[in-house]
Coordinates of C-alpha atoms and ligand atoms in Angstrom, one line a residue:
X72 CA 0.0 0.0 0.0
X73 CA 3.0 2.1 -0.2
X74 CA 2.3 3.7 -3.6
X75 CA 2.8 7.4 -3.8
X76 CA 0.2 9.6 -5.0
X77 CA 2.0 11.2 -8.5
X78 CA 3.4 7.4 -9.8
X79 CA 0.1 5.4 -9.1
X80 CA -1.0 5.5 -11.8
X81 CA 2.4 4.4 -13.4
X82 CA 2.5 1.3 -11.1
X83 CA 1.7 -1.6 -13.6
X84 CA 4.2 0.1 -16.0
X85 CA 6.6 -0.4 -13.4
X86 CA 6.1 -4.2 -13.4
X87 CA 5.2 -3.6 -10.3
X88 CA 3.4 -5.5 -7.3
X89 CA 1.6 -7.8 -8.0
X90 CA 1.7 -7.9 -11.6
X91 CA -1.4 -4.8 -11.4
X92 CA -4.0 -5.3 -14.8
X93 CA -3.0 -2.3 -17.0
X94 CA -4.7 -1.0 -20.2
X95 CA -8.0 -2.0 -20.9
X96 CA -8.2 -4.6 -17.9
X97 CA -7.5 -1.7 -15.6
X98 CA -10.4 0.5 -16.5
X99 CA -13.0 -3.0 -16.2
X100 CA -11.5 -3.8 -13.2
X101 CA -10.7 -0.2 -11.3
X102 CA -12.0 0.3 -7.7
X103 CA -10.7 3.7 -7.5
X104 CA -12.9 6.4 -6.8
X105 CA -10.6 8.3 -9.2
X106 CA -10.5 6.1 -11.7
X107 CA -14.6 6.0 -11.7
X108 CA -15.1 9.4 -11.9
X109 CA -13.2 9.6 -14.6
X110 CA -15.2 6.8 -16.7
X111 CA -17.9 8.4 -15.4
X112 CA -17.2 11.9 -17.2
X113 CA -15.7 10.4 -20.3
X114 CA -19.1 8.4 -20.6
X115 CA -20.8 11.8 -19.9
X116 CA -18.7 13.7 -22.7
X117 CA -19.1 11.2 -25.2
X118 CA -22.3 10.9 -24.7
X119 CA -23.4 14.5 -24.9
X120 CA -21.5 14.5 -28.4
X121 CA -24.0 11.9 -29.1
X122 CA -27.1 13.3 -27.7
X123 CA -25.7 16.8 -28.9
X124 CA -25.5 15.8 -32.3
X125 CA -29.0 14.7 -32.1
X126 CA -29.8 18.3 -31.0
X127 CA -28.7 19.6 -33.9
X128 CA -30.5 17.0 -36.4
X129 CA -33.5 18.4 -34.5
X130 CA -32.3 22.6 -35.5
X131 CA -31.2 21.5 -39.0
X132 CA -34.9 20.1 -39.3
X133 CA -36.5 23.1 -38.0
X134 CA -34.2 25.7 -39.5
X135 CA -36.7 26.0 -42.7
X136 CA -40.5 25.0 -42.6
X137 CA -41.2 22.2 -45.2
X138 CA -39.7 19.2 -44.5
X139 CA -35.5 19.6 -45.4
X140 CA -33.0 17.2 -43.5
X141 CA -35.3 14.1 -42.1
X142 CA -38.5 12.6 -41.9
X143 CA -41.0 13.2 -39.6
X144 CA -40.5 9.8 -37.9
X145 CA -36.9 10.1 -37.8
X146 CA -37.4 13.6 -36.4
X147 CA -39.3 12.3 -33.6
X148 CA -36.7 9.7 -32.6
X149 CA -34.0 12.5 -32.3
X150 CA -36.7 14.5 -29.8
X151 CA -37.0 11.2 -27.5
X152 CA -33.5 9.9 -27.6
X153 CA -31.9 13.7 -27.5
X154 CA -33.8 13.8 -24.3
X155 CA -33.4 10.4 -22.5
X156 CA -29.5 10.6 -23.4
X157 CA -29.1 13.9 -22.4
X158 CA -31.3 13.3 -19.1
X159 CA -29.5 9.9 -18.4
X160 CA -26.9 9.3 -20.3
X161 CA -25.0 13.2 -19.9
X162 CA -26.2 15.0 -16.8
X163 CA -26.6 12.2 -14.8
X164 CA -23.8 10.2 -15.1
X165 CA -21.6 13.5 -15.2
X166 CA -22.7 14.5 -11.9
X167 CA -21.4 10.9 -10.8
X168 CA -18.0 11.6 -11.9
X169 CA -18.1 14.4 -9.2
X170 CA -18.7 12.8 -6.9
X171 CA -16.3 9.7 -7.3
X172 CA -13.9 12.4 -7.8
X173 CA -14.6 14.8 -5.0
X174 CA -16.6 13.3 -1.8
X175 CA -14.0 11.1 -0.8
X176 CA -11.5 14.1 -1.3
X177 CA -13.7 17.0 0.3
X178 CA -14.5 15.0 3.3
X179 CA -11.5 12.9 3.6
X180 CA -12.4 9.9 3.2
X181 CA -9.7 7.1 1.3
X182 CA -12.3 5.8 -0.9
X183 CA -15.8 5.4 -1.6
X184 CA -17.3 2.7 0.9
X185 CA -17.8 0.1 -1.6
X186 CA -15.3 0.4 -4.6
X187 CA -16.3 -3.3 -6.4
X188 CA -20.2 -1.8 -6.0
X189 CA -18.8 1.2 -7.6
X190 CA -17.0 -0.5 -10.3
X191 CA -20.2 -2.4 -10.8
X192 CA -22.5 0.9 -11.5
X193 CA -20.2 2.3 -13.6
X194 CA -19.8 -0.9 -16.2
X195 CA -23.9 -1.2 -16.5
X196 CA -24.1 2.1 -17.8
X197 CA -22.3 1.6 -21.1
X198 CA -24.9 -1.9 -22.1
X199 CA -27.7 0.7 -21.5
X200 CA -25.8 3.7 -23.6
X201 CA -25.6 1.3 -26.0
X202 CA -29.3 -0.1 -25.9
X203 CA -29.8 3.4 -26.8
X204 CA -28.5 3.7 -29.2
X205 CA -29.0 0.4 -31.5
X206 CA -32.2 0.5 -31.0
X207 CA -32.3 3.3 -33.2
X208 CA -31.5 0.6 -35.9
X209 CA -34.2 -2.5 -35.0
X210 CA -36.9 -3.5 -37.3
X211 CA -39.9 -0.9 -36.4
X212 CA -37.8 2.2 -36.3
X213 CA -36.4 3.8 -33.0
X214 CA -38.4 5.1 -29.7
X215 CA -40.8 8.4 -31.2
X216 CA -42.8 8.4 -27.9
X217 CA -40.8 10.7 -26.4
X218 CA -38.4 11.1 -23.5
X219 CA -41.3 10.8 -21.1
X220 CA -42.3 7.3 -22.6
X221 CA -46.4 8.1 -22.2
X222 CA -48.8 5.2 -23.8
X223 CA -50.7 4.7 -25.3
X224 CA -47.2 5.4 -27.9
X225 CA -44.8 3.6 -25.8
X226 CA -47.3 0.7 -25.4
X227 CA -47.5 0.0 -29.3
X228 CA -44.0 0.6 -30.7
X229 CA -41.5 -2.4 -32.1
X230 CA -38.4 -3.7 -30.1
X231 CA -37.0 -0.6 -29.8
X232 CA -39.0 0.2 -27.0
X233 CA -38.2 -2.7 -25.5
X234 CA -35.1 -2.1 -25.2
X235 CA -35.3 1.2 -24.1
X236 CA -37.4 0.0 -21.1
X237 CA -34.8 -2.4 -20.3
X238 CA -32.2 0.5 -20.9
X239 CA -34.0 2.3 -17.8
X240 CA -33.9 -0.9 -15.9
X241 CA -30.0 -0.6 -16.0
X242 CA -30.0 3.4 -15.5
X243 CA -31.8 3.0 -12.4
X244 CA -30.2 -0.1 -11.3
X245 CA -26.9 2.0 -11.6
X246 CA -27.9 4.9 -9.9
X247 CA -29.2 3.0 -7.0
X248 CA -26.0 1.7 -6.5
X249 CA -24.1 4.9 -7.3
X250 CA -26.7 6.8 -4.3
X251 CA -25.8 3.7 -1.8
X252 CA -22.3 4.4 -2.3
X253 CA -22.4 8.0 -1.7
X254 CA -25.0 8.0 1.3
X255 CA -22.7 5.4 3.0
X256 CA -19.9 7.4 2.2
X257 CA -20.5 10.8 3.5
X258 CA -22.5 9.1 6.3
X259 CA -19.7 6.7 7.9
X260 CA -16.4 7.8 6.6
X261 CA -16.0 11.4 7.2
X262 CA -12.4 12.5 8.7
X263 CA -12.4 13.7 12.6
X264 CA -14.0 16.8 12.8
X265 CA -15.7 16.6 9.9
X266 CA -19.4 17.0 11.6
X267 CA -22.1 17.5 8.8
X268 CA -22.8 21.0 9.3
X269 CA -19.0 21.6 8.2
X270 CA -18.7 19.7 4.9
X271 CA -18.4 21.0 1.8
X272 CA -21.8 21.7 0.0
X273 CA -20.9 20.1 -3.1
X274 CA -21.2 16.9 -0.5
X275 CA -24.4 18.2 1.0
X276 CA -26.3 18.5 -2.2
X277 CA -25.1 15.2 -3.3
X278 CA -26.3 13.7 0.4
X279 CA -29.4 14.8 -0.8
X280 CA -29.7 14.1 -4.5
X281 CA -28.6 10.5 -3.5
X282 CA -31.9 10.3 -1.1
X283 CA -33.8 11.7 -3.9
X284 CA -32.9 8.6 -6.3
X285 CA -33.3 6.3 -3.9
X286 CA -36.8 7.5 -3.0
X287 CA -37.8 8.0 -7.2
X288 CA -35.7 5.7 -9.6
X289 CA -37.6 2.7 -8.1
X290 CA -40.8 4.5 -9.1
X291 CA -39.6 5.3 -12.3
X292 CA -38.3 0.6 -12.9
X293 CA -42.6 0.5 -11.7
X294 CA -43.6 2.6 -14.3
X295 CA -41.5 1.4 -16.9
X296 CA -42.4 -2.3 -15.6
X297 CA -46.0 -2.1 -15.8
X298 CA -45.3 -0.9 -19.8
X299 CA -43.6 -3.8 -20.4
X300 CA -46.0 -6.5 -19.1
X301 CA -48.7 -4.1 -21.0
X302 CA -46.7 -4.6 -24.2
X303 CA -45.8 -8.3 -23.7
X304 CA -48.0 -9.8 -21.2
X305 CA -51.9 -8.7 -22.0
X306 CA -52.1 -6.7 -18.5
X307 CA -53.8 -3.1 -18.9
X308 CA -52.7 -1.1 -16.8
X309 CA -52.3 1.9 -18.6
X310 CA -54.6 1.0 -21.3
X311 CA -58.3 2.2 -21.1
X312 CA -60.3 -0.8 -23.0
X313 CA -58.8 -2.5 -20.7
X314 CA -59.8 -0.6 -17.7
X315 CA -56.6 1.1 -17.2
X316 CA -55.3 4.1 -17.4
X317 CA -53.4 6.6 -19.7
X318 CA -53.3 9.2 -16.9
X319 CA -52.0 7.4 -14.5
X320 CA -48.5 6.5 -15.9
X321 CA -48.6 10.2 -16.1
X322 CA -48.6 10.5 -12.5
X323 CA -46.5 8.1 -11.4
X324 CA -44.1 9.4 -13.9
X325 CA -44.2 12.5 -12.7
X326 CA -43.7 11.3 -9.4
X327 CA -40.5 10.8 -10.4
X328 CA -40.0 12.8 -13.0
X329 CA -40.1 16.3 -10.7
X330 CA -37.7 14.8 -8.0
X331 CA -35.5 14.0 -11.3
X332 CA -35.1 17.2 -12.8
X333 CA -33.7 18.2 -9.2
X334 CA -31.7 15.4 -9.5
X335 CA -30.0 17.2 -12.1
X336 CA -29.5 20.4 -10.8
X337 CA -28.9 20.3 -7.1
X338 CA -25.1 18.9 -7.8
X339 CA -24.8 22.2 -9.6
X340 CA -25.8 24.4 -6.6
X341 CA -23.2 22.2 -5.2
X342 CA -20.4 23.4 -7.5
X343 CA -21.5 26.8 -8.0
X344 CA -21.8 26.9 -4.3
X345 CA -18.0 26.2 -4.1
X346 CA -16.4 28.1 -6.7
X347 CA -18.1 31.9 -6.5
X348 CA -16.5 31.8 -2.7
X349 CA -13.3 30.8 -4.2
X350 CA -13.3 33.7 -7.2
X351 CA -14.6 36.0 -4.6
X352 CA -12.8 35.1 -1.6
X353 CA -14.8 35.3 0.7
X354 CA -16.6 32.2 2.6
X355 CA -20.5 31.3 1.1
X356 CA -22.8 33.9 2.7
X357 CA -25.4 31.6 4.6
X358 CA -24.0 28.4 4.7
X359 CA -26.5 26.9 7.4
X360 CA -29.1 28.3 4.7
X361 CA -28.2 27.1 1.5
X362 CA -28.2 23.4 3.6
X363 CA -31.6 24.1 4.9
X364 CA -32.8 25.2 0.9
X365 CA -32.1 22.4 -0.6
X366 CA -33.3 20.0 1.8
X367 CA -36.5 22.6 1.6
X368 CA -36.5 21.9 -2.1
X369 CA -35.6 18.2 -1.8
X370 CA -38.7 17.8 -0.2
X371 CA -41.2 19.6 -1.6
X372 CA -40.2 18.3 -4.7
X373 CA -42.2 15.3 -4.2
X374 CA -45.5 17.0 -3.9
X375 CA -45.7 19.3 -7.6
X376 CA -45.8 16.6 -10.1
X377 CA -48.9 16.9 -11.3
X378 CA -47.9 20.5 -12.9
X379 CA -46.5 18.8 -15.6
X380 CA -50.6 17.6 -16.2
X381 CA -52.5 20.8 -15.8
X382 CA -54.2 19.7 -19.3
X383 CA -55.3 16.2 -18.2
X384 CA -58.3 17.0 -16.3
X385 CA -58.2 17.4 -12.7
X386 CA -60.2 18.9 -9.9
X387 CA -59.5 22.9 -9.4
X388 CA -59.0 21.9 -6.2
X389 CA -55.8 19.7 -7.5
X390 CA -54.7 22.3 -10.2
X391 CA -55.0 25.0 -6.9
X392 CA -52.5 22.7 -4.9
X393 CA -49.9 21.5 -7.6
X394 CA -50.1 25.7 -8.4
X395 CA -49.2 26.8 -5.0
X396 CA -47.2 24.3 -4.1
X397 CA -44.8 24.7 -7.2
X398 CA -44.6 28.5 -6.5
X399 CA -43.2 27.4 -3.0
X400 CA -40.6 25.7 -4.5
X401 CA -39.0 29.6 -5.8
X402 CA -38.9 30.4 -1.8
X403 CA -35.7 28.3 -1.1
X404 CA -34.4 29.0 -4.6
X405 CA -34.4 32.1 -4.5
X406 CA -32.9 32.3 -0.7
X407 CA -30.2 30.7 -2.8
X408 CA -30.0 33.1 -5.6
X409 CA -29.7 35.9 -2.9
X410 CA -26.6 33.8 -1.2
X411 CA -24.5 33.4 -4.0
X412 CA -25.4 37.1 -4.7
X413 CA -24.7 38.2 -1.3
X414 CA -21.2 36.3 -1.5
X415 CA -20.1 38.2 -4.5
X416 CA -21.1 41.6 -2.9
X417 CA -18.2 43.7 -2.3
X418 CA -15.7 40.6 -2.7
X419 CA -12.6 40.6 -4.6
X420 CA -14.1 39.2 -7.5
X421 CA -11.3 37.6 -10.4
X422 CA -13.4 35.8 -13.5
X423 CA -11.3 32.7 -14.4
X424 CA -13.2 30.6 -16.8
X425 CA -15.3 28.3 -13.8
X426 CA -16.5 32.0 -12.1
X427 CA -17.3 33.1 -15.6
X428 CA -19.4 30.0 -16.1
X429 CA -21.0 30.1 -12.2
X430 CA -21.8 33.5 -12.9
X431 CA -23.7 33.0 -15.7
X432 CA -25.3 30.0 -14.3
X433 CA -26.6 32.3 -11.1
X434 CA -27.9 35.0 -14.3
X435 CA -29.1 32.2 -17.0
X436 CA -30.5 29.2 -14.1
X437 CA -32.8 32.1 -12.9
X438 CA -34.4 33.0 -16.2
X439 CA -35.4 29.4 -15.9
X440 CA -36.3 29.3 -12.4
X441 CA -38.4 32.4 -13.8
X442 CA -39.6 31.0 -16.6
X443 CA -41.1 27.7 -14.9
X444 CA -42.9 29.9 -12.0
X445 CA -44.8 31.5 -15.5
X446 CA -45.5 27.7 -16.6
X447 CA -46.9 27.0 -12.8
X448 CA -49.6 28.8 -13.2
X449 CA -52.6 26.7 -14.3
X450 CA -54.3 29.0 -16.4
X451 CA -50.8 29.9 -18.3
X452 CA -49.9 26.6 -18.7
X453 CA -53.3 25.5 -20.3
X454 CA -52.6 27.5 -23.0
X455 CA -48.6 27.3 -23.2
X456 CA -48.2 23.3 -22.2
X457 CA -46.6 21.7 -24.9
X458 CA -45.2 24.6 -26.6
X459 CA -42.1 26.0 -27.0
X460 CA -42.1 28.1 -24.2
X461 CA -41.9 24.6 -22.3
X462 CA -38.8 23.7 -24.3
X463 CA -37.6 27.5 -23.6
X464 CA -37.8 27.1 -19.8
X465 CA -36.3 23.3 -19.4
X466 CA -33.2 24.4 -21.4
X467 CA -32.8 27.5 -19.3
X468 CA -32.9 25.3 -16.5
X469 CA -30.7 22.3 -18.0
X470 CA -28.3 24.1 -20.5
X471 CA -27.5 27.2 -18.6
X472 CA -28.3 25.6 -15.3
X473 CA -27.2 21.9 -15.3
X474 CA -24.3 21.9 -18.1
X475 CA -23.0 25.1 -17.3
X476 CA -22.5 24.2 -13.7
X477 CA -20.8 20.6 -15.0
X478 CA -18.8 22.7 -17.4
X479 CA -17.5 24.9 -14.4
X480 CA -17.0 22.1 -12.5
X481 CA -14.6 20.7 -15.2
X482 CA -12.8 24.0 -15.3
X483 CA -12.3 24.2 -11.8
X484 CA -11.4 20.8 -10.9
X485 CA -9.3 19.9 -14.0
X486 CA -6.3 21.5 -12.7
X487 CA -6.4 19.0 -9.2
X488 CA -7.8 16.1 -11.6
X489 CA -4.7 16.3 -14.7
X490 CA -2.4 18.1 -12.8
X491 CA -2.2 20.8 -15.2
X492 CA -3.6 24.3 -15.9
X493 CA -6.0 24.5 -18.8
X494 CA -5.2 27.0 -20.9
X495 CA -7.3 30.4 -20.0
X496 CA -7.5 32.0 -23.0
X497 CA -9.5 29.0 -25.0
X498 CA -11.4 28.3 -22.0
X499 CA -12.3 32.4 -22.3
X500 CA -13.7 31.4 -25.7
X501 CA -15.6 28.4 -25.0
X502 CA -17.3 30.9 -22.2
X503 CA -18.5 33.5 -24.3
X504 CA -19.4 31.5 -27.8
X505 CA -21.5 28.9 -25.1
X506 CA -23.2 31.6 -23.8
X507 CA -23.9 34.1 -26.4
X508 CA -25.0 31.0 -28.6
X509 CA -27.0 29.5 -25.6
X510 CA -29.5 32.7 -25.6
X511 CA -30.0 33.2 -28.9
X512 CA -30.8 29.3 -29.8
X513 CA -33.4 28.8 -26.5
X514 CA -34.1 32.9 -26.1
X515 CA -36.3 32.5 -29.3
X516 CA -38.4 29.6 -28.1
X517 CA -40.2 31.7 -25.4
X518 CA -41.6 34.1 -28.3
X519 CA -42.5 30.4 -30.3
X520 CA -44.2 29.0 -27.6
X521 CA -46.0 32.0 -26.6
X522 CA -47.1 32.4 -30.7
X523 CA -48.2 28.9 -30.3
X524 CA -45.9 26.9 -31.9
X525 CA -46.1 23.1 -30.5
X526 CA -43.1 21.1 -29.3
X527 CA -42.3 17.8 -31.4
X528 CA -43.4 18.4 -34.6
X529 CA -41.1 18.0 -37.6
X530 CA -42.7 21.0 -39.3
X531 CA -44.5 24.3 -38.6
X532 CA -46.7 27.0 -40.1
X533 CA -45.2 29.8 -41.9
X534 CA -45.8 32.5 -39.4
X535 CA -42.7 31.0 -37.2
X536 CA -39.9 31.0 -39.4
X537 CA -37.9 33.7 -38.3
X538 CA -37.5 32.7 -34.8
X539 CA -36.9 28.8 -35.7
X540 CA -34.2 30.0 -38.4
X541 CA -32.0 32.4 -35.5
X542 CA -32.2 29.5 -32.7
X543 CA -31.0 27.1 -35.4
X544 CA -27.9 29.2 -36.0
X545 CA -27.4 29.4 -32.2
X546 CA -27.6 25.8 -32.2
X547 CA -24.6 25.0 -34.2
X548 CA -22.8 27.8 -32.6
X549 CA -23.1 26.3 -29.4
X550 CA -22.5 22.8 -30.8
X551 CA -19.0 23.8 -32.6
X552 CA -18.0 25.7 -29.3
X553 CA -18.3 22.5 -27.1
X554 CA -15.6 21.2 -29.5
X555 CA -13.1 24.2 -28.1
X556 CA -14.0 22.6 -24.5
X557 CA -13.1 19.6 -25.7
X558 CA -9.7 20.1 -27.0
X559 CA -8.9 21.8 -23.6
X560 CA -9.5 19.1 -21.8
X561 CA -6.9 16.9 -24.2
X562 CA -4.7 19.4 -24.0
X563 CA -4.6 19.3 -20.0
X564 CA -4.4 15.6 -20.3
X565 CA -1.4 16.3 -22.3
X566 CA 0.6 18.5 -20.7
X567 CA 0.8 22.5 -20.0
X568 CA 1.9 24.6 -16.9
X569 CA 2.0 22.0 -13.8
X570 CA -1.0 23.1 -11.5
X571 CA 0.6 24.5 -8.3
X572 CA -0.5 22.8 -4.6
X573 CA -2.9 25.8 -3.7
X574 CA -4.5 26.1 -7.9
X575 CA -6.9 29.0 -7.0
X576 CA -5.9 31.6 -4.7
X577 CA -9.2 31.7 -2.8
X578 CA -9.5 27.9 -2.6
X579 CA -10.2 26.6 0.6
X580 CA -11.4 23.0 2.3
X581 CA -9.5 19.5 2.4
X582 CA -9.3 18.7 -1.5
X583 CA -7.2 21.4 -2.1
X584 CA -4.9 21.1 1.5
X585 CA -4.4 17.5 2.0
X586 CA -2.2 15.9 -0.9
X587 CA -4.7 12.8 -1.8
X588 CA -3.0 9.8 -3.1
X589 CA -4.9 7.6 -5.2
X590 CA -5.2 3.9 -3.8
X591 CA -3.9 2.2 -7.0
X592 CA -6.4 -0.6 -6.4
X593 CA -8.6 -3.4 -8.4
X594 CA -10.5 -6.7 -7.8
X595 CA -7.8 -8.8 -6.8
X596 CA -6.2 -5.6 -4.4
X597 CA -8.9 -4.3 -2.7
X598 CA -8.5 -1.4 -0.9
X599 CA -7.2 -1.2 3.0
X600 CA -8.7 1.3 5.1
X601 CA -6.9 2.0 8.1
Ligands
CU1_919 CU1 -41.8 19.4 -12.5

């Protein structure tokens, strides 16, 4: 166990002890938190140059009316895989990698509690990424029921949707074990001294997200189970003739589905939460506060679903509730709004690529956060549900909210993760081409939706060409930008300046003051804790 920190990852090279798997029998077999997090986020960029490219199949469709680029079938694929890839396959699995990465680092812990488990939940996810994918190719055609998988469509597609329910199976499987890890983690293996109140809140938010799965992906394998055994085995549950019912994988999708999208963006409170102190220098204003606010939202995330179904037919007395209680939700989000606000005040701000990013995520996230208190409102929503002022809000909310934060993240970390410094001036770039290109693809959509322009069609009426043609442009701004972000991550891999112990003057907490060498580790040397 003697390894030091800078040549573990050398060791087999060395011959070493052992005789230590290296190449590809490494990565299957790694039980290093490190090593995880970093299949986790190479799964997460690969896949969102997947999904991504889907995104702009979808804007190259649209960028004309009159069918141009695909048919409308086709078109309707891209909308449902773009979305479960993106949801699952991107945000998800990115936020992951953060944590293998950084909980064991921030609270000083030597591992994750159960590296094999870990090992395990990483491998799964690549057999569902790739379900995905080929199912695009099965006799039938691809999923076109969207990423929200409603029947009576998802109950009469080919074996595509098969496979795409059993591609959820192994997502949530994953992510089970993934939240077990973490819980377990930050519960029992905290250094001495390390009480709850003072861990980092990147760990807190991840505490909580990890409940949040564990409480809502199991939901999520019931819903998708009783489709199957409606598609293959003659029950009717969601099917009316047979005295089922269509609405009701509706709500116990949603039941999920809110807690989900919270899922996604609670990890990037997290990370915002610890890089505008560190670009400010000064501690986060309202520590005990920001805890309390996202528990707050945590848990009053489970009783909004049904605002997602304001057209479906419910009591007023329902529509009244799922309003109010939805507006609640902008109480503790905005208490954090006015935190990260309040630590930049009067601070000695710098904007390095991460702040620049953070900072637009605190401006961007809350056009969203805005946006989706418009959509709460019943009587709005009846007449802008399933519009593109929908699509407007939930990229507000995941683009300039979910990926910026994971993009800032990257930026921040990459110096501690490579050893390197990225180079500034291309990350400067990637900054302002994302966000300029960010606004004027989703900016648009708000004017669509509000004009009346639906959401998943392959075509539209004259009247909205304008708009459609400017956030297709953005589009493929936005999509050639991430390829700057790309080559700055190889090029840290690569080489550069060496990052320096302290990387970011303001930095403070145990990742960045306790040197952290990686347990060189596998299945046949598990790890020791002392
Ligand atoms: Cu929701």
């Amino acid at each position: 166990m003697a390894h030091d920190a800078a040549h573990a990852h050398d060791a087999g090279d060395h011959g070493g002890h052992h005789g230590h798997p290296t190449g590809i029998m490494r990565w299957l077999t790694t039980t290093n938190h490190k090593d995880i997090g970093s299949l986790y986020l190479w799964f997460a960029g690969i896949m969102f140059l997947v999904a991504g490219s889907m995104a702009l199949i979808i804007r190259a469709e649209l960028f004309q009316p009159g069918l141009q680029v695909v048919n409308p079938d086709f078109f309707n694929q891209m909308t449902t895989l773009h979305g479960l890839i993106m949801v699952f396959g991107v945000i998800m699995p990115a936020w992951a990698g953060f944590a293998n990465w950084q909980i064991p680092l921030m609270i000083g812990a030597p591992d994750m509690a159960f590296p094999r488990m870990n090992n395990w939940g990483f491998w799964v996810l690549p057999v569902a990424g790739a379900l995905l994918i080929i199912s695009l190719f099965m006799p039938g055609g691809g999923v076109a029921g969207g990423w929200t998988m409603y029947p009576p469509l998802f109950i009469q597609g080919g074996i595509s949707y098969d496979m795409t329910i059993f591609a959820v199976h192994i997502l949530g499987a994953s992510s089970i074990m993934g939240s077990i890890n973490i819980i377990t983690t930050i519960l029992n293996m905290r250094a001495p001294g390390m009480t709850l109140m003072k861990m980092p809140l990147f760990v807190w938010t991840w505490l909580i997200t990890a409940y949040l799965l564990i409480a809502t992906v199991p939901v999520l394998a019931g819903a998708v189970t009783m489709l199957l055994t409606d598609r293959n085995f003659d029950t009717h549950f969601f099917n009316a003739a047979g005295g089922g019912d269509p609405v009701m994988f509706q709500h116990i999708f949603w039941f999920f589905g809110h807690p989900e999208v919270y899922i996604l963006i609670l990890p990037a409170f997290g990370v915002v939460s610890q890089i505008i102190p560190t670009f400010a220098r000064k501690p986060l204003f309202g520590y005990a506060s920001m805890v309390y606010a996202t528990a707050s939202i945590a848990i009053l995330s489970f009783i909004v679903w049904a605002h997602h179904m304001f057209t479906v037919g419910m009591p007023a007395a329902a529509q009244l509730f799922f309003m109010y209680s939805t507006m609640l939700i902008a109480v503790p989000t905005g208490v954090k709004v006015f935190n990260w606000v309040a630590t930049m005040w009067k601070g000695s701000m710098t904007f390095e690529t991460p702040m620049l990013f953070s900072v637009a995520f605190v401006c961007l996230f809350t056009i969203g956060g805005f946006s989706g208190l418009v959509c709460a409102m019943t009587p709005v929503d009846i007449q802008i549900h399933d519009t593109y002022y929908v699509v407007a809000h939930f990229h507000y909310v995941l683009v300039s909210g979910a990926l910026f934060a994971i993009i800032a993240g990257v930026y921040y970390w990459l110096p501690k993760w490579t050893g390197h410094m990225y180079d500034e001036k291309l990350g400067k770039w990637h900054f302002w081409l994302s966000t300029i290109s960010m606004n004027i693809t989703f900016f648009p959509m708000h004017f669509l939706g509000l004009a009346g322009m639906p959401r998943r069609y392959a075509d539209y009426a004259l009247q909205f060409a304008e708009f459609n043609a400017i956030a297709s442009v953005g589009a493929f701004i936005f999509g050639a930008s991430q390829l700057i972000f790309l080559w700055v991550i190889l090029k840290a891999i690569r080489g550069g300046n060496k990052a320096t112990d302290q990387v970011w003057e303001g930095a403070e907490g145990l990742e960045w003051t306790v040197p952290s060498p990686a347990p060189y580790h596998t299945f046949e040397t598990a790890p020791v804790v002392k």
